[in-house]
């Protein structure tokens, strides 16, 4: 009986071992196995300090899961090999064995407590907005695109007592005025531009339904909820200049899948040039709007109202992105900008 069994098993092993090895090799090849892609266990390479914290938590959780898995698989294999059915007699049972029952209860609690500790510690760090931000951006998520308002200060920071007194604090309250905006449409996705090395503070607002602001390269996302001021901040790491994907991660209606944006991380010089260009375009835009208001009797609402002029204004701001970069309106804006500011006061 037993010789037959042995004869049958060895060819089976010989047949399956190469197939298993080939499958493992294929699996490794499919992950790309370049750099640290394999050890990141599915997460993209993070470009923020906070993203690296998430990555470490993710890897630690996998190490814990593998440790438990190896223990359980080991016990299963051990049982299969050394405790095979040998007779019809029932083997000794271990019900009501107090040490084993206690182990079943205590060990999972210990595992969960350790995971909880690291999760709570990292969550506190990830949601901290203590560090002073270099850039403040109000993210407006709407059906179905994004608008990025570049602010002088975070909306909520205007109320904090620690901040230095700024001109216009008294009248503005917590509503910081955007220096310029980048807006997209479902047809044309907007580009969020950041400077590498910056601490960036995001204020998230929605005028309609719940969205979720997600940049996979941050290894982080946060819901954008109407009437609920959500905020978070990240430190963009040096040497991360490039273009990354951004998405809405909350099913928010029929065109949810088109609610995309790009994140462009720029080197400091390029970023500063881009900001100057955007500010000049925004000032030029404001001047034109005011001139129209003075000369024409129509359109009392200004650029915010949906109308032929309002839509035109939004498109111009969107089009003034880096690829266009016409020098002429920026140059013209230099002189009228000062007059424009005085007129506004
Ligand atoms: Cu959405």
Tab-separated table of N, CA and C in Angstrom, residues 183-331:
chain	number	residue	atom	x	y	z
A	183	UNK	N	-9.170	76.604	-12.769
A	183	UNK	CA	-10.432	75.870	-12.777
A	183	UNK	C	-10.490	74.943	-13.968
A	184	UNK	N	-11.140	73.805	-13.784
A	184	UNK	CA	-11.286	72.846	-14.868
A	184	UNK	C	-12.740	72.587	-15.192
A	185	UNK	N	-12.955	71.794	-16.217
A	185	UNK	CA	-14.296	71.341	-16.587
A	185	UNK	C	-14.211	69.832	-16.807
A	186	UNK	N	-15.372	69.146	-16.877
A	186	UNK	CA	-15.295	67.702	-17.165
A	186	UNK	C	-14.597	67.416	-18.488
A	187	UNK	N	-14.645	68.389	-19.423
A	187	UNK	CA	-13.998	68.171	-20.722
A	187	UNK	C	-12.498	68.441	-20.641
A	188	UNK	N	-12.121	69.405	-19.801
A	188	UNK	CA	-10.713	69.805	-19.743
A	188	UNK	C	-10.252	69.806	-18.296
A	189	UNK	N	-9.428	68.815	-17.937
A	189	UNK	CA	-9.042	68.705	-16.529
A	189	UNK	C	-8.041	69.795	-16.156
A	190	UNK	N	-8.161	70.303	-14.927
A	190	UNK	CA	-7.227	71.351	-14.495
A	190	UNK	C	-5.917	70.758	-13.993
A	191	UNK	N	-4.932	71.632	-13.831
A	191	UNK	CA	-3.632	71.204	-13.300
A	191	UNK	C	-3.345	71.948	-12.001
A	192	UNK	N	-3.131	71.171	-10.955
A	192	UNK	CA	-2.713	71.732	-9.670
A	192	UNK	C	-1.197	71.795	-9.690
A	193	UNK	N	-0.649	72.989	-9.443
A	193	UNK	CA	0.808	73.142	-9.530
A	193	UNK	C	1.371	73.404	-8.132
A	194	UNK	N	2.397	72.662	-7.753
A	194	UNK	CA	3.043	72.825	-6.448
A	194	UNK	C	4.546	72.952	-6.643
A	195	UNK	N	5.193	73.532	-5.628
A	195	UNK	CA	6.652	73.680	-5.679
A	195	UNK	C	7.284	72.596	-4.815
A	196	UNK	N	8.311	71.948	-5.310
A	196	UNK	CA	8.942	70.894	-4.510
A	196	UNK	C	9.604	71.515	-3.278
A	197	UNK	N	9.507	70.796	-2.172
A	197	UNK	CA	10.065	71.281	-0.913
A	197	UNK	C	9.094	72.105	-0.093
A	198	UNK	N	7.932	72.442	-0.669
A	198	UNK	CA	6.962	73.294	0.038
A	198	UNK	C	6.104	72.492	1.023
A	199	UNK	N	5.731	73.180	2.117
A	199	UNK	CA	4.644	72.680	2.966
A	199	UNK	C	3.362	73.288	2.398
A	200	UNK	N	2.434	72.442	1.969
A	200	UNK	CA	1.220	72.921	1.311
A	200	UNK	C	0.007	72.592	2.170
A	201	UNK	N	-0.793	73.639	2.421
A	201	UNK	CA	-2.006	73.466	3.225
A	201	UNK	C	-3.213	73.457	2.290
A	202	UNK	N	-4.070	72.440	2.420
A	202	UNK	CA	-5.266	72.344	1.579
A	202	UNK	C	-6.513	72.569	2.432
A	203	UNK	N	-7.374	73.492	1.982
A	203	UNK	CA	-8.717	73.648	2.555
A	203	UNK	C	-9.690	73.071	1.532
A	204	UNK	N	-10.531	72.147	1.967
A	204	UNK	CA	-11.407	71.445	1.029
A	204	UNK	C	-12.845	71.910	1.187
A	205	UNK	N	-13.459	72.391	0.092
A	205	UNK	CA	-14.858	72.801	0.153
A	205	UNK	C	-15.608	72.262	-1.067
A	206	UNK	N	-16.909	72.040	-0.848
A	206	UNK	CA	-17.775	71.582	-1.932
A	206	UNK	C	-19.082	72.352	-1.889
A	207	UNK	N	-19.561	72.877	-3.036
A	207	UNK	CA	-20.841	73.568	-3.047
A	207	UNK	C	-22.024	72.625	-3.276
A	208	UNK	N	-21.778	71.356	-3.659
A	208	UNK	CA	-22.923	70.498	-4.009
A	208	UNK	C	-22.975	69.198	-3.206
A	209	UNK	N	-22.220	68.199	-3.612
A	209	UNK	CA	-22.306	66.882	-2.953
A	209	UNK	C	-20.932	66.488	-2.416
A	210	UNK	N	-20.857	65.324	-1.785
A	210	UNK	CA	-19.588	64.864	-1.220
A	210	UNK	C	-18.671	64.346	-2.323
A	211	UNK	N	-17.454	64.879	-2.366
A	211	UNK	CA	-16.413	64.392	-3.263
A	211	UNK	C	-15.251	63.909	-2.390
A	212	UNK	N	-14.206	63.445	-3.029
A	212	UNK	CA	-13.027	63.050	-2.271
A	212	UNK	C	-11.775	63.440	-3.059
A	213	UNK	N	-10.912	64.190	-2.402
A	213	UNK	CA	-9.693	64.731	-3.033
A	213	UNK	C	-8.584	63.701	-2.889
A	214	UNK	N	-8.189	63.140	-4.024
A	214	UNK	CA	-7.257	62.018	-3.966
A	214	UNK	C	-6.110	62.207	-4.943
A	215	UNK	N	-4.887	62.248	-4.419
A	215	UNK	CA	-3.682	62.206	-5.240
A	215	UNK	C	-2.954	60.925	-4.845
A	216	UNK	N	-2.989	59.912	-5.703
A	216	UNK	CA	-2.371	58.631	-5.324
A	216	UNK	C	-0.913	58.781	-4.865
A	217	UNK	N	-0.172	59.723	-5.463
A	217	UNK	CA	1.237	59.879	-5.090
A	217	UNK	C	1.399	60.460	-3.673
A	218	UNK	N	0.323	60.995	-3.088
A	218	UNK	CA	0.356	61.422	-1.687
A	218	UNK	C	0.085	60.234	-0.756
A	219	UNK	N	-0.395	59.113	-1.325
A	219	UNK	CA	-0.868	57.965	-0.537
A	219	UNK	C	-1.902	58.437	0.485
A	220	UNK	N	-2.774	59.329	0.036
A	220	UNK	CA	-3.704	59.961	0.966
A	220	UNK	C	-4.899	60.498	0.192
A	221	UNK	N	-6.069	60.425	0.818
A	221	UNK	CA	-7.234	61.122	0.256
A	221	UNK	C	-8.105	61.603	1.396
A	222	UNK	N	-8.901	62.657	1.104
A	222	UNK	CA	-9.775	63.188	2.145
A	222	UNK	C	-11.088	63.628	1.512
A	223	UNK	N	-12.187	63.329	2.196
A	223	UNK	CA	-13.496	63.689	1.664
A	223	UNK	C	-13.685	65.198	1.637
A	224	UNK	N	-14.401	65.664	0.608
A	224	UNK	CA	-14.761	67.079	0.489
A	224	UNK	C	-16.273	67.149	0.708
A	225	UNK	N	-16.675	67.716	1.852
A	225	UNK	CA	-18.066	67.614	2.289
A	225	UNK	C	-18.685	69.005	2.360
A	226	UNK	N	-19.881	69.201	1.735
A	226	UNK	CA	-20.527	70.517	1.821
A	226	UNK	C	-20.799	70.894	3.283
A	227	UNK	N	-20.440	72.115	3.647
A	227	UNK	CA	-20.699	72.600	4.998
A	227	UNK	C	-19.743	72.090	6.054
A	228	UNK	N	-18.717	71.341	5.624
A	228	UNK	CA	-17.756	70.788	6.605
A	228	UNK	C	-16.358	71.184	6.149
A	229	UNK	N	-15.662	71.974	6.947
A	229	UNK	CA	-14.338	72.453	6.548
A	229	UNK	C	-13.279	71.394	6.836
A	230	UNK	N	-12.899	70.661	5.829
A	230	UNK	CA	-11.826	69.678	5.989
A	230	UNK	C	-10.509	70.293	5.553
A	231	UNK	N	-9.455	69.915	6.218
A	231	UNK	CA	-8.142	70.465	5.858
A	231	UNK	C	-7.061	69.441	6.156
A	232	UNK	N	-5.978	69.532	5.421
A	232	UNK	CA	-4.794	68.723	5.714
A	232	UNK	C	-3.612	69.403	5.043
A	233	UNK	N	-2.421	68.994	5.424
A	233	UNK	CA	-1.273	69.549	4.723
A	233	UNK	C	-0.185	68.507	4.533
A	234	UNK	N	0.633	68.755	3.531
A	234	UNK	CA	1.708	67.832	3.195
A	234	UNK	C	2.993	68.622	2.991
A	235	UNK	N	4.121	67.918	3.142
A	235	UNK	CA	5.393	68.507	2.738
A	235	UNK	C	5.857	67.763	1.496
A	236	UNK	N	5.886	68.497	0.367
A	236	UNK	CA	6.324	67.898	-0.895
A	236	UNK	C	7.837	67.722	-0.823
A	237	UNK	N	8.319	66.530	-1.155
A	237	UNK	CA	9.750	66.273	-1.016
A	237	UNK	C	10.543	66.853	-2.177
A	238	UNK	N	11.813	67.106	-1.883
A	238	UNK	CA	12.720	67.604	-2.923
A	238	UNK	C	12.951	66.499	-3.960
A	239	UNK	N	13.207	66.926	-5.180
A	239	UNK	CA	13.518	65.952	-6.230
A	239	UNK	C	12.318	65.165	-6.717
A	240	UNK	N	11.118	65.739	-6.562
A	240	UNK	CA	9.926	65.016	-6.995
A	240	UNK	C	9.257	65.704	-8.181
A	241	UNK	N	9.967	66.660	-8.820
A	241	UNK	CA	9.361	67.389	-9.930
A	241	UNK	C	8.850	66.405	-10.984
A	242	UNK	N	7.623	66.667	-11.449
A	242	UNK	CA	7.018	65.764	-12.421
A	242	UNK	C	5.517	65.926	-12.427
A	243	UNK	N	4.843	65.117	-13.207
A	243	UNK	CA	3.396	65.193	-13.312
A	243	UNK	C	2.776	63.920	-12.749
A	244	UNK	N	1.747	64.108	-11.928
A	244	UNK	CA	1.102	62.984	-11.258
A	244	UNK	C	-0.412	63.082	-11.462
A	245	UNK	N	-1.107	61.979	-11.232
A	245	UNK	CA	-2.556	61.939	-11.453
A	245	UNK	C	-3.300	62.355	-10.185
A	246	UNK	N	-4.475	62.986	-10.375
A	246	UNK	CA	-5.369	63.307	-9.272
A	246	UNK	C	-6.776	62.918	-9.644
A	247	UNK	N	-7.574	62.532	-8.631
A	247	UNK	CA	-8.913	62.021	-8.925
A	247	UNK	C	-9.905	62.396	-7.835
A	248	UNK	N	-11.184	62.263	-8.183
A	248	UNK	CA	-12.234	62.256	-7.171
A	248	UNK	C	-12.460	60.798	-6.795
A	249	UNK	N	-12.453	60.506	-5.490
A	249	UNK	CA	-12.548	59.122	-5.035
A	249	UNK	C	-13.884	58.850	-4.353
A	250	UNK	N	-14.900	59.640	-4.697
A	250	UNK	CA	-16.224	59.417	-4.095
A	250	UNK	C	-17.237	59.515	-5.229
A	251	UNK	N	-18.035	58.458	-5.409
A	251	UNK	CA	-19.032	58.468	-6.486
A	251	UNK	C	-19.988	59.641	-6.269
A	252	UNK	N	-19.898	60.661	-7.164
A	252	UNK	CA	-20.578	61.922	-6.886
A	252	UNK	C	-21.556	62.294	-7.984
A	253	UNK	N	-21.900	61.369	-8.871
A	253	UNK	CA	-22.864	61.682	-9.912
A	253	UNK	C	-22.438	61.128	-11.246
A	254	UNK	N	-23.175	61.513	-12.285
A	254	UNK	CA	-23.054	60.840	-13.581
A	254	UNK	C	-21.669	61.037	-14.198
A	255	UNK	N	-21.048	62.196	-13.999
A	255	UNK	CA	-19.735	62.434	-14.613
A	255	UNK	C	-18.593	62.296	-13.608
A	256	UNK	N	-18.828	61.517	-12.560
A	256	UNK	CA	-17.784	61.301	-11.542
A	256	UNK	C	-16.475	60.828	-12.171
A	257	UNK	N	-16.589	59.933	-13.163
A	257	UNK	CA	-15.379	59.342	-13.753
A	257	UNK	C	-14.560	60.367	-14.532
A	258	UNK	N	-15.159	61.525	-14.852
A	258	UNK	CA	-14.408	62.547	-15.595
A	258	UNK	C	-13.845	63.611	-14.654
A	259	UNK	N	-13.998	63.397	-13.351
A	259	UNK	CA	-13.550	64.405	-12.380
A	259	UNK	C	-12.064	64.181	-12.078
A	260	UNK	N	-11.256	64.477	-13.078
A	260	UNK	CA	-9.823	64.204	-12.984
A	260	UNK	C	-9.045	65.508	-12.909
A	261	UNK	N	-7.839	65.453	-12.409
A	261	UNK	CA	-6.939	66.595	-12.515
A	261	UNK	C	-5.503	66.081	-12.535
A	262	UNK	N	-4.598	66.956	-12.929
A	262	UNK	CA	-3.176	66.623	-12.908
A	262	UNK	C	-2.512	67.387	-11.780
A	263	UNK	N	-1.529	66.773	-11.179
A	263	UNK	CA	-0.670	67.482	-10.225
A	263	UNK	C	0.690	67.651	-10.888
A	264	UNK	N	1.145	68.898	-10.949
A	264	UNK	CA	2.460	69.159	-11.525
A	264	UNK	C	3.355	69.716	-10.423
A	265	UNK	N	4.386	68.987	-10.062
A	265	UNK	CA	5.359	69.482	-9.079
A	265	UNK	C	6.505	70.115	-9.859
A	266	UNK	N	6.773	71.403	-9.539
A	266	UNK	CA	7.799	72.139	-10.286
A	266	UNK	C	8.999	72.463	-9.398
A	267	UNK	N	10.135	72.667	-10.040
A	267	UNK	CA	11.299	73.181	-9.324
A	267	UNK	C	11.042	74.650	-8.994
A	268	UNK	N	11.688	75.163	-7.916
A	268	UNK	CA	11.340	76.501	-7.415
A	268	UNK	C	11.305	77.596	-8.475
A	269	UNK	N	12.312	77.673	-9.342
A	269	UNK	CA	12.369	78.771	-10.318
A	269	UNK	C	11.178	78.705	-11.272
A	270	UNK	N	10.905	77.499	-11.766
A	270	UNK	CA	9.794	77.324	-12.708
A	270	UNK	C	8.467	77.654	-12.029
A	271	UNK	N	8.349	77.236	-10.759
A	271	UNK	CA	7.109	77.500	-10.028
A	271	UNK	C	6.904	79.004	-9.847
A	272	UNK	N	7.949	79.702	-9.446
A	272	UNK	CA	7.814	81.145	-9.219
A	272	UNK	C	7.413	81.864	-10.507
A	273	UNK	N	7.991	81.433	-11.627
A	273	UNK	CA	7.635	82.034	-12.911
A	273	UNK	C	6.160	81.773	-13.222
A	274	UNK	N	5.730	80.542	-12.947
A	274	UNK	CA	4.330	80.182	-13.211
A	274	UNK	C	3.390	81.031	-12.354
A	275	UNK	N	3.740	81.210	-11.063
A	275	UNK	CA	2.893	81.998	-10.168
A	275	UNK	C	2.801	83.448	-10.657
A	276	UNK	N	3.955	84.024	-11.058
A	276	UNK	CA	3.953	85.404	-11.541
A	276	UNK	C	3.042	85.543	-12.751
A	277	UNK	N	3.117	84.561	-13.630
A	277	UNK	CA	2.293	84.566	-14.836
A	277	UNK	C	0.802	84.505	-14.468
A	278	UNK	N	0.468	83.628	-13.539
A	278	UNK	CA	-0.932	83.480	-13.125
A	278	UNK	C	-1.450	84.756	-12.467
A	279	UNK	N	-0.612	85.369	-11.598
A	279	UNK	CA	-1.034	86.583	-10.900
A	279	UNK	C	-1.271	87.716	-11.889
A	280	UNK	N	-0.371	87.839	-12.862
A	280	UNK	CA	-0.523	88.896	-13.860
A	280	UNK	C	-1.804	88.689	-14.660
A	281	UNK	N	-2.065	87.437	-15.044
A	281	UNK	CA	-3.266	87.143	-15.825
A	281	UNK	C	-4.519	87.452	-15.002
A	282	UNK	N	-4.478	87.105	-13.694
A	282	UNK	CA	-5.642	87.349	-12.839
A	282	UNK	C	-5.896	88.838	-12.676
A	283	UNK	N	-4.798	89.628	-12.546
A	283	UNK	CA	-4.956	91.077	-12.391
A	283	UNK	C	-5.510	91.692	-13.663
A	284	UNK	N	-5.005	91.225	-14.785
A	284	UNK	CA	-5.484	91.709	-16.069
A	284	UNK	C	-6.975	91.407	-16.222
A	285	UNK	N	-7.336	90.201	-15.810
A	285	UNK	CA	-8.726	89.769	-15.889
A	285	UNK	C	-9.635	90.667	-15.052
A	286	UNK	N	-9.162	90.945	-13.821
A	286	UNK	CA	-9.967	91.768	-12.917
A	286	UNK	C	-10.134	93.173	-13.477
A	287	UNK	N	-9.046	93.682	-14.054
A	287	UNK	CA	-9.097	95.029	-14.626
A	287	UNK	C	-10.113	95.094	-15.763
A	288	UNK	N	-10.079	94.089	-16.623
A	288	UNK	CA	-11.015	94.056	-17.747
A	288	UNK	C	-12.456	93.998	-17.257
A	289	UNK	N	-12.684	93.197	-16.218
A	289	UNK	CA	-14.036	93.078	-15.670
A	289	UNK	C	-14.509	94.422	-15.137
A	290	UNK	N	-13.619	95.120	-14.419
A	290	UNK	CA	-14.007	96.416	-13.857
A	290	UNK	C	-14.274	97.435	-14.952
A	291	UNK	N	-13.451	97.404	-16.007
A	291	UNK	CA	-13.664	98.324	-17.125
A	291	UNK	C	-15.009	98.066	-17.790
A	292	UNK	N	-15.346	96.795	-17.938
A	292	UNK	CA	-16.633	96.447	-18.537
A	292	UNK	C	-17.780	96.946	-17.671
A	293	UNK	N	-17.604	96.811	-16.364
A	293	UNK	CA	-18.667	97.252	-15.439
A	293	UNK	C	-18.869	98.767	-15.529
A	294	UNK	N	-17.722	99.487	-15.656
A	294	UNK	CA	-17.819	100.947	-15.720
A	294	UNK	C	-18.475	101.407	-17.026
A	295	UNK	N	-18.071	100.760	-18.144
A	295	UNK	CA	-18.564	101.228	-19.446
A	295	UNK	C	-19.956	100.704	-19.758
A	296	UNK	N	-20.198	99.433	-19.499
A	296	UNK	CA	-21.473	98.849	-19.892
A	296	UNK	C	-22.487	98.855	-18.746
A	297	UNK	N	-23.781	99.071	-19.054
A	297	UNK	CA	-24.786	99.075	-18.007
A	297	UNK	C	-25.224	97.663	-17.605
A	298	UNK	N	-24.911	96.675	-18.454
A	298	UNK	CA	-25.425	95.311	-18.205
A	298	UNK	C	-24.497	94.557	-17.236
A	299	UNK	N	-24.903	93.323	-16.929
A	299	UNK	CA	-24.123	92.386	-16.101
A	299	UNK	C	-23.750	92.963	-14.743
A	300	UNK	N	-24.692	93.077	-13.834
A	300	UNK	CA	-24.350	93.570	-12.508
A	300	UNK	C	-23.686	92.505	-11.627
A	301	UNK	N	-23.744	91.255	-12.025
A	301	UNK	CA	-23.301	90.168	-11.142
A	301	UNK	C	-21.802	89.992	-11.074
A	302	UNK	N	-21.081	90.345	-12.133
A	302	UNK	CA	-19.648	90.111	-12.107
A	302	UNK	C	-19.328	88.705	-12.587
A	303	UNK	N	-18.051	88.302	-12.454
A	303	UNK	CA	-17.581	87.075	-13.078
A	303	UNK	C	-18.133	85.808	-12.424
A	304	UNK	N	-18.694	85.873	-11.231
A	304	UNK	CA	-19.145	84.655	-10.564
A	304	UNK	C	-20.455	84.119	-11.127
A	305	UNK	N	-21.264	85.015	-11.703
A	305	UNK	CA	-22.570	84.577	-12.182
A	305	UNK	C	-22.419	83.842	-13.509
A	306	UNK	N	-23.229	82.784	-13.705
A	306	UNK	CA	-23.182	82.112	-14.988
A	306	UNK	C	-23.858	82.952	-16.059
A	307	UNK	N	-23.102	83.412	-16.978
A	307	UNK	CA	-23.614	84.225	-18.076
A	307	UNK	C	-22.558	84.221	-19.138
A	308	UNK	N	-22.808	84.839	-20.260
A	308	UNK	CA	-21.796	84.836	-21.317
A	308	UNK	C	-20.475	85.437	-20.855
A	309	UNK	N	-20.539	86.495	-20.057
A	309	UNK	CA	-19.292	87.125	-19.618
A	309	UNK	C	-18.622	86.301	-18.532
A	310	UNK	N	-19.440	85.755	-17.624
A	310	UNK	CA	-18.897	84.961	-16.528
A	310	UNK	C	-18.146	83.750	-17.044
A	311	UNK	N	-18.751	83.058	-18.005
A	311	UNK	CA	-18.101	81.865	-18.539
A	311	UNK	C	-16.812	82.222	-19.244
A	312	UNK	N	-16.855	83.327	-19.960
A	312	UNK	CA	-15.647	83.762	-20.658
A	312	UNK	C	-14.524	84.023	-19.669
A	313	UNK	N	-14.880	84.625	-18.540
A	313	UNK	CA	-13.862	84.943	-17.536
A	313	UNK	C	-13.220	83.667	-17.012
A	314	UNK	N	-14.042	82.651	-16.730
A	314	UNK	CA	-13.500	81.407	-16.195
A	314	UNK	C	-12.577	80.741	-17.200
A	315	UNK	N	-12.996	80.750	-18.449
A	315	UNK	CA	-12.184	80.091	-19.464
A	315	UNK	C	-10.825	80.762	-19.591
A	316	UNK	N	-10.818	82.061	-19.478
A	316	UNK	CA	-9.544	82.747	-19.647
A	316	UNK	C	-8.579	82.411	-18.536
A	317	UNK	N	-9.120	82.280	-17.314
A	317	UNK	CA	-8.254	81.919	-16.195
A	317	UNK	C	-7.699	80.521	-16.414
A	318	UNK	N	-8.573	79.606	-16.875
A	318	UNK	CA	-8.137	78.234	-17.112
A	318	UNK	C	-7.075	78.185	-18.197
A	319	UNK	N	-7.294	78.967	-19.250
A	319	UNK	CA	-6.388	78.892	-20.386
A	319	UNK	C	-5.027	79.505	-20.094
A	320	UNK	N	-4.956	80.300	-19.046
A	320	UNK	CA	-3.699	80.981	-18.762
A	320	UNK	C	-2.702	80.058	-18.081
A	321	UNK	N	-2.792	78.759	-18.326
A	321	UNK	CA	-1.888	77.777	-17.723
A	321	UNK	C	-0.513	77.848	-18.349
A	322	UNK	N	0.393	76.990	-17.874
A	322	UNK	CA	1.777	77.036	-18.326
A	322	UNK	C	1.940	76.841	-19.827
A	323	UNK	N	1.127	75.958	-20.496
A	323	UNK	CA	1.416	75.736	-21.910
A	323	UNK	C	1.183	76.982	-22.763
A	324	UNK	N	0.242	77.838	-22.375
A	324	UNK	CA	-0.091	79.010	-23.190
A	324	UNK	C	0.962	80.097	-22.989
A	325	UNK	N	0.964	80.660	-21.775
A	325	UNK	CA	2.013	81.586	-21.372
A	325	UNK	C	2.261	82.737	-22.326
A	326	UNK	N	1.230	83.462	-22.726
A	326	UNK	CA	1.466	84.609	-23.588
A	326	UNK	C	2.106	85.730	-22.785
A	327	UNK	N	3.191	86.264	-23.310
A	327	UNK	CA	3.887	87.294	-22.538
A	327	UNK	C	3.168	88.653	-22.570
A	328	UNK	N	2.396	88.922	-23.644
A	328	UNK	CA	1.870	90.274	-23.805
A	328	UNK	C	0.892	90.705	-22.696
A	329	UNK	N	-0.126	89.860	-22.304
A	329	UNK	CA	-1.020	90.349	-21.245
A	329	UNK	C	-0.307	90.523	-19.910
A	330	UNK	N	0.707	89.678	-19.665
A	330	UNK	CA	1.431	89.786	-18.403
A	330	UNK	C	2.190	91.112	-18.344
A	331	UNK	N	2.787	91.500	-19.474
A	331	UNK	CA	3.543	92.751	-19.510
A	331	UNK	C	2.618	93.963	-19.327
